[in-house]
PDB file of C-alpha atoms in Angstrom:
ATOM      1  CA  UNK A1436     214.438 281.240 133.498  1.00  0.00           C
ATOM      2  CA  UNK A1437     214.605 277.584 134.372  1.00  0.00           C
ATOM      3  CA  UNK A1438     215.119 275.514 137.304  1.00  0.00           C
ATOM      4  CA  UNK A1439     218.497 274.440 135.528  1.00  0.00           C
ATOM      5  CA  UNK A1440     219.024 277.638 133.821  1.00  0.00           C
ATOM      6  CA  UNK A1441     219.162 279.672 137.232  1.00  0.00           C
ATOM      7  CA  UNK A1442     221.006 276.222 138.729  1.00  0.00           C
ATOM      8  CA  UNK A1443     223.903 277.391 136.529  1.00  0.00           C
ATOM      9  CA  UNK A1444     223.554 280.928 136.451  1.00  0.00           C
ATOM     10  CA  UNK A1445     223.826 280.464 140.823  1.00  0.00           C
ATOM     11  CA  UNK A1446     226.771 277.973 140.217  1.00  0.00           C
ATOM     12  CA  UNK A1447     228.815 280.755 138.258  1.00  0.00           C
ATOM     13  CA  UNK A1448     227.682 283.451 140.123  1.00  0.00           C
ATOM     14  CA  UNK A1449     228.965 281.906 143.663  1.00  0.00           C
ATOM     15  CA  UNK A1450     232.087 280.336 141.764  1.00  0.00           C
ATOM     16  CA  UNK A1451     233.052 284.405 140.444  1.00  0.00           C
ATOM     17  CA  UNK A1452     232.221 285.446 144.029  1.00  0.00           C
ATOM     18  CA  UNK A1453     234.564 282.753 145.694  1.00  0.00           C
ATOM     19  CA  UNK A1454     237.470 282.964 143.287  1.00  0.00           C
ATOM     20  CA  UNK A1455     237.878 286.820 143.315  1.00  0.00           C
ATOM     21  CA  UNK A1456     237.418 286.847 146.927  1.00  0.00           C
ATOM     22  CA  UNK A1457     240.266 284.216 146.967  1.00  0.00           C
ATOM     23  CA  UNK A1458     242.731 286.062 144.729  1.00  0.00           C
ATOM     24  CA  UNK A1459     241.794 290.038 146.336  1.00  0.00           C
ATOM     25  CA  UNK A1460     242.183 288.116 149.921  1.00  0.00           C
ATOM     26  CA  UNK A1461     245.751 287.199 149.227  1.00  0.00           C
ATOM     27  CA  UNK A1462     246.792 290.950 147.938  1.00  0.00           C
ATOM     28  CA  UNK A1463     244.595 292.836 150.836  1.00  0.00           C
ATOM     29  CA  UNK A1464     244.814 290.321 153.626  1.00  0.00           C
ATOM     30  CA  UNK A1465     248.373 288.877 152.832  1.00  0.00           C
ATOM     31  CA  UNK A1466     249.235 289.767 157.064  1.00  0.00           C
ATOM     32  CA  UNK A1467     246.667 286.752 157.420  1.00  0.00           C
ATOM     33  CA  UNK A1468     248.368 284.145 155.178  1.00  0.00           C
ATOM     34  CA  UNK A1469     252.004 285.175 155.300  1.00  0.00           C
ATOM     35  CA  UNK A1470     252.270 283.405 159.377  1.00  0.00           C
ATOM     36  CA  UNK A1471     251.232 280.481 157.528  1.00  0.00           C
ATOM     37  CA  UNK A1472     253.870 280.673 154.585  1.00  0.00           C
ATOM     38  CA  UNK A1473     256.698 281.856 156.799  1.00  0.00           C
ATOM     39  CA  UNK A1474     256.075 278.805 158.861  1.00  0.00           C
ATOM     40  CA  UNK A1475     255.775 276.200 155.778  1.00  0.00           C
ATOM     41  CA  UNK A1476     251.995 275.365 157.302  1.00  0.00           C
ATOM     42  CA  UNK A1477     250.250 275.013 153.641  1.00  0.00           C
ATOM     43  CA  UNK A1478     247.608 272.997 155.522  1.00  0.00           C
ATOM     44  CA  UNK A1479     246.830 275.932 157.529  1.00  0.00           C
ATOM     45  CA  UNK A1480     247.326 278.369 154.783  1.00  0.00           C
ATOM     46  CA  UNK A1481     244.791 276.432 152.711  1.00  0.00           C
ATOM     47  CA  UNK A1482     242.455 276.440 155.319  1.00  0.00           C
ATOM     48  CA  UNK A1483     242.557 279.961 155.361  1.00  0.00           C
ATOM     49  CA  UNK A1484     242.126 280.694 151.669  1.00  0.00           C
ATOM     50  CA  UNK A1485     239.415 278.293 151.545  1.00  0.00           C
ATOM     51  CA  UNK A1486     237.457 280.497 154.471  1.00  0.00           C
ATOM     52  CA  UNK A1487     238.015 283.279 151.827  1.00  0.00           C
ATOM     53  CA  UNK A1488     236.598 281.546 149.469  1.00  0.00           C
ATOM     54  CA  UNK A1489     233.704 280.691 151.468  1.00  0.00           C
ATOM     55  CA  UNK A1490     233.263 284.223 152.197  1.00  0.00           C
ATOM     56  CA  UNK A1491     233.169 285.278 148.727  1.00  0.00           C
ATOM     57  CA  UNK A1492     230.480 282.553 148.080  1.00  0.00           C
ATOM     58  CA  UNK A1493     228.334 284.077 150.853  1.00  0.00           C
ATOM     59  CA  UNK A1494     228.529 287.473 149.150  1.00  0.00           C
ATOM     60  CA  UNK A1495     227.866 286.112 146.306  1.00  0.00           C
ATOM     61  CA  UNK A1496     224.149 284.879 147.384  1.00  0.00           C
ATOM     62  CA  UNK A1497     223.730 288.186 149.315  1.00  0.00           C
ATOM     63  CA  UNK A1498     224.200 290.139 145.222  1.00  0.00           C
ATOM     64  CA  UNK A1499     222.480 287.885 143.707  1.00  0.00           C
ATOM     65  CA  UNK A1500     219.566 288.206 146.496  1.00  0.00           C
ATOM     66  CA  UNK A1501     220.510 292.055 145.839  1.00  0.00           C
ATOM     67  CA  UNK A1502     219.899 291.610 142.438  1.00  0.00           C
ATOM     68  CA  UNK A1503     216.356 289.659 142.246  1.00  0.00           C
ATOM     69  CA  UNK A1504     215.126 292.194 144.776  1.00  0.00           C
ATOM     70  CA  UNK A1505     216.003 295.390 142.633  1.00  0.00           C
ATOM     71  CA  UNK A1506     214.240 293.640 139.595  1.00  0.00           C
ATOM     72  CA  UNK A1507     211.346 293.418 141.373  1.00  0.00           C
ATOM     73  CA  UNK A1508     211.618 296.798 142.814  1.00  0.00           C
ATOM     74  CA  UNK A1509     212.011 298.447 139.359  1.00  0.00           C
ATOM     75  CA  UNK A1510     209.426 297.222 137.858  1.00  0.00           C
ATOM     76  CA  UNK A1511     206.979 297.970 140.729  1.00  0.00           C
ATOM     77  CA  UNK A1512     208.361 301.357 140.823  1.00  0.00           C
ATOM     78  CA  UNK A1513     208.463 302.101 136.706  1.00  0.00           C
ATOM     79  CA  UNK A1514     204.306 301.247 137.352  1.00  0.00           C
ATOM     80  CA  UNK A1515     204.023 303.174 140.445  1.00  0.00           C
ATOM     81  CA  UNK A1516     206.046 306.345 138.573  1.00  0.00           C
ATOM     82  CA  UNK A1517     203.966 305.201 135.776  1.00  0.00           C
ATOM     83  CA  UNK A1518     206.947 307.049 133.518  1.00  0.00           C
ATOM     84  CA  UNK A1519     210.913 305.560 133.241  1.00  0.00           C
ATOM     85  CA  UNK A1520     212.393 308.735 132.740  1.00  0.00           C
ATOM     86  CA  UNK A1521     210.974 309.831 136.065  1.00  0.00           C
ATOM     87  CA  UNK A1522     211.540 306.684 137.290  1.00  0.00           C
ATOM     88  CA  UNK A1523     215.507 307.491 135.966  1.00  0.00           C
ATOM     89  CA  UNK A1524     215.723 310.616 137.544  1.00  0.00           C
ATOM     90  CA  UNK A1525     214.639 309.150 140.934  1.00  0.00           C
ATOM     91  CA  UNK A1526     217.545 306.489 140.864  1.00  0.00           C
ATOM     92  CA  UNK A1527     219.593 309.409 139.746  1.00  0.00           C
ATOM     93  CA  UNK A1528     218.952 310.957 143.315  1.00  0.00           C
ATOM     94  CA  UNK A1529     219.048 307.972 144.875  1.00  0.00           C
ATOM     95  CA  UNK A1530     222.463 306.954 143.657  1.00  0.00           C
ATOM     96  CA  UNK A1531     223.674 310.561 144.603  1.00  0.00           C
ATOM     97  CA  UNK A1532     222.567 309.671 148.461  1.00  0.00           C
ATOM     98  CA  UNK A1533     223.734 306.615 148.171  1.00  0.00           C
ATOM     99  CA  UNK A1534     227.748 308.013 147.603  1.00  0.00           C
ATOM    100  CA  UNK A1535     227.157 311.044 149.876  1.00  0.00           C
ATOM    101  CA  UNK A1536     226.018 308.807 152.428  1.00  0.00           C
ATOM    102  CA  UNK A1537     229.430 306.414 151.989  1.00  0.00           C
ATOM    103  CA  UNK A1538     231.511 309.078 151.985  1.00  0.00           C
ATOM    104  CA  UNK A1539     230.077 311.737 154.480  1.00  0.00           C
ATOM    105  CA  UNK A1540     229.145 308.790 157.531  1.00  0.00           C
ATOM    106  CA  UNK A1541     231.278 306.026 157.173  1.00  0.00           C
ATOM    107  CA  UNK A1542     233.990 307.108 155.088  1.00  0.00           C
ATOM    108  CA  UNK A1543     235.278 310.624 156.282  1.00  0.00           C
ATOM    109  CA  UNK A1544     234.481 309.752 160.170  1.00  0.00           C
ATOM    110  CA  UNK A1545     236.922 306.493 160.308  1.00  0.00           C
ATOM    111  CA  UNK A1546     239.553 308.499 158.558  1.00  0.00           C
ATOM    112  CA  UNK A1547     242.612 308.641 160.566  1.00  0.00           C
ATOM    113  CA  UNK A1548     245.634 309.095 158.683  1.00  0.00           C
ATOM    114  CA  UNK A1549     246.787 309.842 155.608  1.00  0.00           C
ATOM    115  CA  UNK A1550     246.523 305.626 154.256  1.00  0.00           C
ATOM    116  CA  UNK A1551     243.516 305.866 155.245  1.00  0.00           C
ATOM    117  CA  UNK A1552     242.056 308.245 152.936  1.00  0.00           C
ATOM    118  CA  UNK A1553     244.415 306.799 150.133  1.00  0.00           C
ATOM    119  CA  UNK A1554     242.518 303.512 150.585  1.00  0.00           C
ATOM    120  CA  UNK A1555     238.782 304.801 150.787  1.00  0.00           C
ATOM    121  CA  UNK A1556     239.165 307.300 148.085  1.00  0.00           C
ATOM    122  CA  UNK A1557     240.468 304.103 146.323  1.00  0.00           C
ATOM    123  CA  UNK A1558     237.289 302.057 147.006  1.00  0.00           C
ATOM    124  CA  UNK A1559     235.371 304.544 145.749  1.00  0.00           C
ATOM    125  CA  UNK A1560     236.595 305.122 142.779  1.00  0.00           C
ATOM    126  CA  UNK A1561     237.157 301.323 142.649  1.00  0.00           C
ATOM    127  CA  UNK A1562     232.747 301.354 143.052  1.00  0.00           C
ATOM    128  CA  UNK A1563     231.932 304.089 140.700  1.00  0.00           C
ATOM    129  CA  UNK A1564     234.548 303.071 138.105  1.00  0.00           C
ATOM    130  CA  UNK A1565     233.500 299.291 137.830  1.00  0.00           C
ATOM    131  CA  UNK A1566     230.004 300.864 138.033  1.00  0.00           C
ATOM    132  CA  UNK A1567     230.302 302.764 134.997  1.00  0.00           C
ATOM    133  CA  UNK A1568     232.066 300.454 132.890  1.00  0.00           C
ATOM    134  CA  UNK A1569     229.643 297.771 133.570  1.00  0.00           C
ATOM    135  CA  UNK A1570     226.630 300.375 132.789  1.00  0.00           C
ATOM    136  CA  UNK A1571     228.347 301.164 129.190  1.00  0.00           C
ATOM    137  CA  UNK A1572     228.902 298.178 128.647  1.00  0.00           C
ATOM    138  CA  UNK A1573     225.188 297.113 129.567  1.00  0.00           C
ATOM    139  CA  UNK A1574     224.205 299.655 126.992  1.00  0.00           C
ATOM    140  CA  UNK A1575     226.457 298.200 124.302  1.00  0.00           C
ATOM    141  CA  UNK A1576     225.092 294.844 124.741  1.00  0.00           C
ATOM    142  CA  UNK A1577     221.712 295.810 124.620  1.00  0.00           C
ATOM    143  CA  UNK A1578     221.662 299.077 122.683  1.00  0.00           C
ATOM    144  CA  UNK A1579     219.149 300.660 124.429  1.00  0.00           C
ATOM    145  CA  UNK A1580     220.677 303.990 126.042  1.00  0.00           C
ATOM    146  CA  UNK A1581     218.073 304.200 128.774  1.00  0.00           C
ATOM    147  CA  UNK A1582     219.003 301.594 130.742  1.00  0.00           C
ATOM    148  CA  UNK A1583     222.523 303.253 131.735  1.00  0.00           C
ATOM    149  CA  UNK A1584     221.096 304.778 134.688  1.00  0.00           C
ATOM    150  CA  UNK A1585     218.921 301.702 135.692  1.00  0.00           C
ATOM    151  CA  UNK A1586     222.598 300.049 135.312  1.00  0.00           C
ATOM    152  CA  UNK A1587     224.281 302.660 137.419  1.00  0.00           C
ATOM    153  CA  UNK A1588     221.637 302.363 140.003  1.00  0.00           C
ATOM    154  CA  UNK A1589     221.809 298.913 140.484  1.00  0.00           C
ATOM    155  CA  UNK A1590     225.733 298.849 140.247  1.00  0.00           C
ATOM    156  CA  UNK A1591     226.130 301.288 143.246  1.00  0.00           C
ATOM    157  CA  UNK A1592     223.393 301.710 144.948  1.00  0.00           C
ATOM    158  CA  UNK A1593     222.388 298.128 145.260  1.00  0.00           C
ATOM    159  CA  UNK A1594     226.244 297.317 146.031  1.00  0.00           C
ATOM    160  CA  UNK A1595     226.574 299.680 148.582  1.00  0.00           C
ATOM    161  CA  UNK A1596     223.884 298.367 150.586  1.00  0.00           C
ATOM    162  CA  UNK A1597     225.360 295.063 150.006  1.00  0.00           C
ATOM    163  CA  UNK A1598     228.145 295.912 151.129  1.00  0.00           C
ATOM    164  CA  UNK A1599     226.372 297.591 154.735  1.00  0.00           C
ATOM    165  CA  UNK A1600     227.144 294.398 156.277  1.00  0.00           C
ATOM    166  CA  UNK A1601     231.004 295.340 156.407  1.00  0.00           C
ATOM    167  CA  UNK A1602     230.571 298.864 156.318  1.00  0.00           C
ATOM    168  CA  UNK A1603     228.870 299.051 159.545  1.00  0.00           C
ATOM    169  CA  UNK A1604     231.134 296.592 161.673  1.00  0.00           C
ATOM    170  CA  UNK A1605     233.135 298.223 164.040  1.00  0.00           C
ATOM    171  CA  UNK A1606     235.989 295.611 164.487  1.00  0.00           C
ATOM    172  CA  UNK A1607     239.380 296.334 164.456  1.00  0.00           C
ATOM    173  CA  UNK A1608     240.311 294.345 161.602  1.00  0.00           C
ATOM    174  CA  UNK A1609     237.057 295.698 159.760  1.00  0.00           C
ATOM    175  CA  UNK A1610     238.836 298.168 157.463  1.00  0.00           C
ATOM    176  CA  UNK A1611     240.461 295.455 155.507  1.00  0.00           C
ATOM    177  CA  UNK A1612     237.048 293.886 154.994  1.00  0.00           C
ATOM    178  CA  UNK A1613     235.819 296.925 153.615  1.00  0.00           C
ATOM    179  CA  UNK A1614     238.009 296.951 151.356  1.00  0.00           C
ATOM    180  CA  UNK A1615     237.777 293.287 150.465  1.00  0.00           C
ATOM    181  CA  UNK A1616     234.194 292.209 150.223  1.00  0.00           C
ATOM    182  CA  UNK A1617     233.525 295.148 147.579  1.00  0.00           C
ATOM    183  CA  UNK A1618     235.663 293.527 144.736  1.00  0.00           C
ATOM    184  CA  UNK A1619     233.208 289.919 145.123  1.00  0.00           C
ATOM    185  CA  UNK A1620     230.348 291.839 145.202  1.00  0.00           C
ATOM    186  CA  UNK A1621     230.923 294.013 142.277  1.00  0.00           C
ATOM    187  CA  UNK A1622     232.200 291.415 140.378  1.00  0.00           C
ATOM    188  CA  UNK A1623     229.119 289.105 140.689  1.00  0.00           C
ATOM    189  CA  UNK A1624     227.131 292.067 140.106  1.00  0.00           C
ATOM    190  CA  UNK A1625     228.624 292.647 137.042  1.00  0.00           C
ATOM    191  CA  UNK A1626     228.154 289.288 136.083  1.00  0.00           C
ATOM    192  CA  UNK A1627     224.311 289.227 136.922  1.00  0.00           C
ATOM    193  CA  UNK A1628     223.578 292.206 134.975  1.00  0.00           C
ATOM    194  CA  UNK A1629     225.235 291.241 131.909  1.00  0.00           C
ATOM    195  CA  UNK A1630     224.990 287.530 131.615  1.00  0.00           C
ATOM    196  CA  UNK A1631     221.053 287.459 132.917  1.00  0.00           C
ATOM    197  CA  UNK A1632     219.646 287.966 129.505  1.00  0.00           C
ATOM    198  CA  UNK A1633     221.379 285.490 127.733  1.00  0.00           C
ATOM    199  CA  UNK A1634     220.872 282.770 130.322  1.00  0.00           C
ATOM    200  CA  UNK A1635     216.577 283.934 129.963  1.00  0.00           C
ATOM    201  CA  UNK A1636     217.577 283.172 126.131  1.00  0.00           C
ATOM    202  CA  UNK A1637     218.867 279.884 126.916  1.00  0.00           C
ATOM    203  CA  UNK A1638     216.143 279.381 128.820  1.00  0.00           C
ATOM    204  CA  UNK A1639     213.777 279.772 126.214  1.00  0.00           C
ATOM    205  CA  UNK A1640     215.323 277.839 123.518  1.00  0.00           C
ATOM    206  CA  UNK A1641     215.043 274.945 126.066  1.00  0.00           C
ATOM    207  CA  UNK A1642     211.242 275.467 126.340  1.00  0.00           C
ATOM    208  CA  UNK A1643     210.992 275.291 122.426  1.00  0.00           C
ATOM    209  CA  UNK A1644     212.642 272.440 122.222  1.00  0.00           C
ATOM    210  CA  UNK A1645     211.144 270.901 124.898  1.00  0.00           C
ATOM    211  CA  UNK A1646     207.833 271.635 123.388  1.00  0.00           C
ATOM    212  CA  UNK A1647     209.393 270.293 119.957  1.00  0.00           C
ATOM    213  CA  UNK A1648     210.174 266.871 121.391  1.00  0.00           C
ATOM    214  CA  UNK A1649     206.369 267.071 123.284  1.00  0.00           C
ATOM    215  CA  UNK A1650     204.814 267.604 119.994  1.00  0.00           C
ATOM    216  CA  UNK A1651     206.693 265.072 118.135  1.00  0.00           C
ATOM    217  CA  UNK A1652     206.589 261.616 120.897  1.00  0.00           C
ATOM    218  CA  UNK A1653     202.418 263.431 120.696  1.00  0.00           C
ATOM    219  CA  UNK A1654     202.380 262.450 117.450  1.00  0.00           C
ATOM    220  CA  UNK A1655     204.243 259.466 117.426  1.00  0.00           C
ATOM    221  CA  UNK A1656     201.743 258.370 119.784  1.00  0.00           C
ATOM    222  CA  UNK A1657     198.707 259.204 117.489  1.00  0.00           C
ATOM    223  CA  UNK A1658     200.546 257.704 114.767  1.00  0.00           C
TER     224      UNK A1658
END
């Protein structure tokens, strides 16, 4: 990719990141804002939105870190496996551990009441379901049906330990983070597994033409 290829593809990564952070932060944290609207303190409540905002953006460069590690990672392991459809059946597992571990230690234990099982089961489903339609739909785009499970794996295993850094906080506000920071996160995800290749197509139609318009002032100049 180029240096103004990835430029853009970062720009619309962090803008998805900021803007559904914004718009999920007013539905789940609307306790946060509704002070400021009660009190007719839009500078305040503006303020606030654009911290969400910010914090969406942050995610945003913690996927797409996410998602330039895992490409590295699968093709070191694909040579290491030295087969794909092993290689498939390991993220299989992996994504399996990945759930039961969501579930079984952070999940079940912080359970208290009956909302609170409403709302993880939610998120879950809310992480496999997005997962799944983005996988299909990876394997529509491309029409290659072996890289649903590469998809999957990526989706919600690489999310959930993205999303670690509010899973593991402890504060007592940190539930409705949970909840929030998943929908930025999956969304950019989304976006960086779809939208990659055509941005590394972009990328090198710019290099032919660059090399077009080298060719052609080369000889000019001979001329």
């Amino acid at each position: 990719m180029t240096i103004r290829n990835w430029i853009k593809f970062f720009f619309v990564a962090s803008l998805i990141g900021g803007v559904v952070n914004g718009v999920f932060s007013l539905i789940i944290r609307w306790n946060f804002f509704q002070p400021y609207v009660a009190a007719g303190e839009w500078g305040e409540f503006l303020a606030a939105l654009a911290w969400m905002v910010f914090l969406g953006i942050t995610m945003s460069v913690i996927a797409q870190a996410g998602f330039f590690a895992y490409l590295t990672l699968h093709q070191v392991a694909v040579n290491i496996f030295r087969s794909l459809t092993l290689w498939n059946w390991v993220q299989l597992l992996l994504i399996v551990i990945a759930l039961v571990d969501v579930i079984a230690f952070r999940f079940i234990p912080e359970a208290d009441t009956a909302k609170d099982w409403i709302v993880y089961s939610v998120l879950i489903l809310v992480l496999v379901g997005g997962s799944i339609a983005t996988a299909f739909k990876k394997v529509k785009m491309t029409g290659k049906k072996h890289v649903l499970i590469s998809a999957l794996f990526f989706m919600i295993v690489i999310t959930t330990l993205e999303w670690t850094i509010a899973l593991m906080g402890r504060d007592a506000k940190i539930d409705e983070y949970v909840a929030l920071l998943l929908f930025p996160l999956l969304a950019v995800n989304a976006f960086q597994l779809l939208m990659l290749p055509k941005y590394n197509e972009q990328s090198e139609r710019d290099r032919k033409r660059l090399e077009e318009r080298r060719k052609a002032r080369k000889q000019q100049t001979n001329a």
